[in-house]
Structures are given as structure tokens and as C-alpha cells.
Amino acid sequence: MGRLASIVAKRLLNGEKIAIVNAEKAVISGEKRSIIREFKEFLEIGSVINPKHGPIHPRRPDNIIRRVVRGMLPMDKAKGRKAFKRLKVYINIPPEVSGRKIETIPEASASKLKGKYVYLGLVAKEIGWKEV
């Protein structure tokens, strides 16, 4: 997921429009238990005064990937905000994208990983995503 996000962020800054499909099939390298534990600890961070006021943490795979890419863009500058608007992330393959050519990024492929990894969809289910 991190390699994918960094490559996508660079291409967005160059002016490309990018749609990421099958967000739930993105992989995170590491052991399953430790990754899920880190995500759950992150979700416990909240406001002391009123938990309704945030921070709001994403639980859906598409929103998690959008947030990771957003962290790699200069959002305090206009070019970063414009680049982020050119990003679309989908769960599965929606009908409006199904006719386009699908490109895979070989540098971010799970086959390059030698160790353990876990799918983002599985992590999202563990932290509270109610799959539709």
C-alpha cells in the first residue's frame, strides 16, 4: 500500500488523473497481528473533550488508501490540493471505470514482497468496516 501510494502521489503531482480499483486487495507488509494491533491503537486516539469532534479515522479500504496518498501530497499548497482532487479510489471495479484500460504498477506488486503480508480488506474488516 505504501509503495502504491508513493508512486500514485508522484504521478498525481505530474498532472495525471488516477483511479485505483480493488482497494480491498492492496497489501500491507508485515505480520497480520501486529498490523491489526497498530490500526486498532490508532483508532483509539480521540479528543479528550468530546469524541464526536474527532479525529475521524477511516475504516473503509478506499478511504484508508485515499488518506495514505493524501499524507504523501503537499496539502498546504494549491498543487497538492488539485492533485488530490484528481484521485479516485474504488472498492471492486465500478461500471464507470470498467471500460478503461487497467494498468498495474509492478513496483508495488505483492509478488515483490519476500515476507509476510496482509490484505487491506481483511484489516478493514477487523477494525470495523461493514462490507456491503
Coordinates of C-alpha atoms in Angstrom, one line a residue:
M1 CA 0.0 0.0 0.0
G2 CA 2.8 2.4 0.8
R3 CA 4.7 1.9 -2.4
L4 CA 1.5 2.2 -4.4
A5 CA 0.6 5.4 -2.6
S6 CA 4.0 7.0 -3.2
I7 CA 4.0 6.2 -6.9
V8 CA 0.4 7.4 -7.3
A9 CA 1.3 10.6 -5.4
K10 CA 4.2 11.4 -7.7
R11 CA 2.0 10.8 -10.8
L12 CA -0.8 12.9 -9.4
L13 CA 1.6 15.8 -8.9
N14 CA 2.6 15.4 -12.6
G15 CA -1.0 16.1 -13.6
E16 CA -2.4 12.6 -14.2
K17 CA -5.9 11.5 -13.3
I18 CA -5.7 8.2 -11.5
A19 CA -8.4 5.8 -10.4
I20 CA -7.4 3.0 -8.1
V21 CA -9.7 -0.1 -8.3
N22 CA -9.9 -3.1 -6.0
A23 CA -8.7 -1.1 -3.0
E24 CA -9.5 -4.0 -0.7
K25 CA -6.9 -6.1 -2.4
A26 CA -4.0 -3.8 -1.6
V27 CA -1.4 -5.4 0.7
I28 CA 0.4 -4.2 3.7
S29 CA 3.7 -5.9 4.5
G30 CA 4.2 -7.3 8.0
E31 CA 2.7 -9.8 10.4
K32 CA -1.1 -9.8 10.5
R33 CA -1.5 -9.5 14.2
S34 CA 0.9 -6.5 14.6
I35 CA -0.7 -4.6 11.7
I36 CA -4.2 -5.1 13.1
R37 CA -3.0 -4.1 16.5
E38 CA -1.4 -0.9 15.2
F39 CA -4.6 0.0 13.3
K40 CA -6.7 -0.6 16.5
E41 CA -4.3 1.5 18.6
F42 CA -4.6 4.3 16.0
L43 CA -8.4 4.2 16.2
E44 CA -8.3 4.7 20.0
I45 CA -6.8 8.2 19.5
G46 CA -9.6 10.7 20.1
S47 CA -10.5 14.0 21.6
V48 CA -10.4 14.2 25.3
I49 CA -13.2 16.8 25.5
N50 CA -15.7 15.4 23.1
P51 CA -15.1 12.3 21.0
K52 CA -17.7 13.4 18.4
H53 CA -15.4 16.2 17.2
G54 CA -12.7 13.9 16.0
P55 CA -10.2 13.0 14.8
I56 CA -12.2 10.8 12.5
H57 CA -10.4 7.7 11.4
P58 CA -11.2 5.9 8.1
R59 CA -12.3 2.2 8.3
R60 CA -13.2 1.5 4.6
P61 CA -10.3 0.3 2.4
D62 CA -10.9 3.0 -0.3
N63 CA -10.8 5.8 2.4
I64 CA -7.7 4.3 4.0
I65 CA -5.8 4.4 0.7
R66 CA -7.1 8.0 0.0
R67 CA -5.8 9.0 3.4
V68 CA -2.4 7.4 2.8
V69 CA -2.0 9.1 -0.6
R70 CA -3.1 12.4 0.9
G71 CA -0.3 12.1 3.5
M72 CA 2.2 12.0 0.7
L73 CA 0.9 15.1 -1.1
P74 CA 1.7 18.7 -0.1
M75 CA -1.8 19.6 1.0
D76 CA -0.9 23.0 2.3
K77 CA -0.1 24.1 -1.3
A78 CA -2.6 24.5 -4.2
K79 CA -0.8 21.9 -6.4
G80 CA -1.2 19.3 -3.7
R81 CA -4.9 20.0 -3.2
K82 CA -5.5 20.0 -7.0
A83 CA -3.6 16.7 -7.3
F84 CA -5.7 15.1 -4.6
K85 CA -8.9 16.0 -6.5
R86 CA -7.6 14.0 -9.5
L87 CA -7.6 10.8 -7.4
K88 CA -10.4 8.3 -7.3
V89 CA -10.3 5.1 -5.3
Y90 CA -12.9 2.3 -5.7
I91 CA -13.8 -0.9 -4.0
N92 CA -14.0 -3.6 -6.7
I93 CA -14.4 -2.3 -10.3
P94 CA -17.3 0.1 -10.8
P95 CA -19.1 0.3 -14.1
E96 CA -17.8 3.8 -15.0
V97 CA -14.2 2.5 -14.9
S98 CA -14.8 -1.0 -16.4
G99 CA -14.4 0.2 -20.0
R100 CA -11.0 1.8 -19.4
K101 CA -7.5 0.2 -19.7
I102 CA -6.4 -1.1 -16.4
E103 CA -2.7 -0.6 -15.6
T104 CA -0.9 -2.4 -12.8
I105 CA 2.2 -1.0 -11.1
P106 CA 4.8 -3.7 -11.0
E107 CA 7.0 -1.9 -8.4
A108 CA 4.1 -2.1 -5.9
S109 CA 3.2 -5.7 -6.6
A110 CA 2.7 -8.2 -3.7
S111 CA 4.9 -10.7 -5.6
K112 CA 8.0 -8.5 -4.8
L113 CA 7.4 -9.0 -1.0
K114 CA 9.5 -11.8 0.5
G115 CA 8.0 -11.7 3.9
K116 CA 4.5 -11.8 5.4
Y117 CA 1.7 -9.5 4.2
V118 CA -2.0 -9.0 4.8
Y119 CA -4.7 -7.7 2.6
L120 CA -6.2 -4.2 3.4
G121 CA -9.8 -5.6 3.1
L122 CA -9.0 -8.1 6.0
V123 CA -7.6 -5.3 8.1
A124 CA -10.6 -3.1 7.4
K125 CA -13.0 -5.8 8.5
E126 CA -11.1 -6.3 11.7
I127 CA -11.3 -2.6 12.6
G128 CA -15.0 -2.2 11.9
W129 CA -15.7 -2.0 8.1
K130 CA -19.1 -3.4 7.4
E131 CA -18.6 -4.8 3.8
V132 CA -21.5 -4.1 1.5

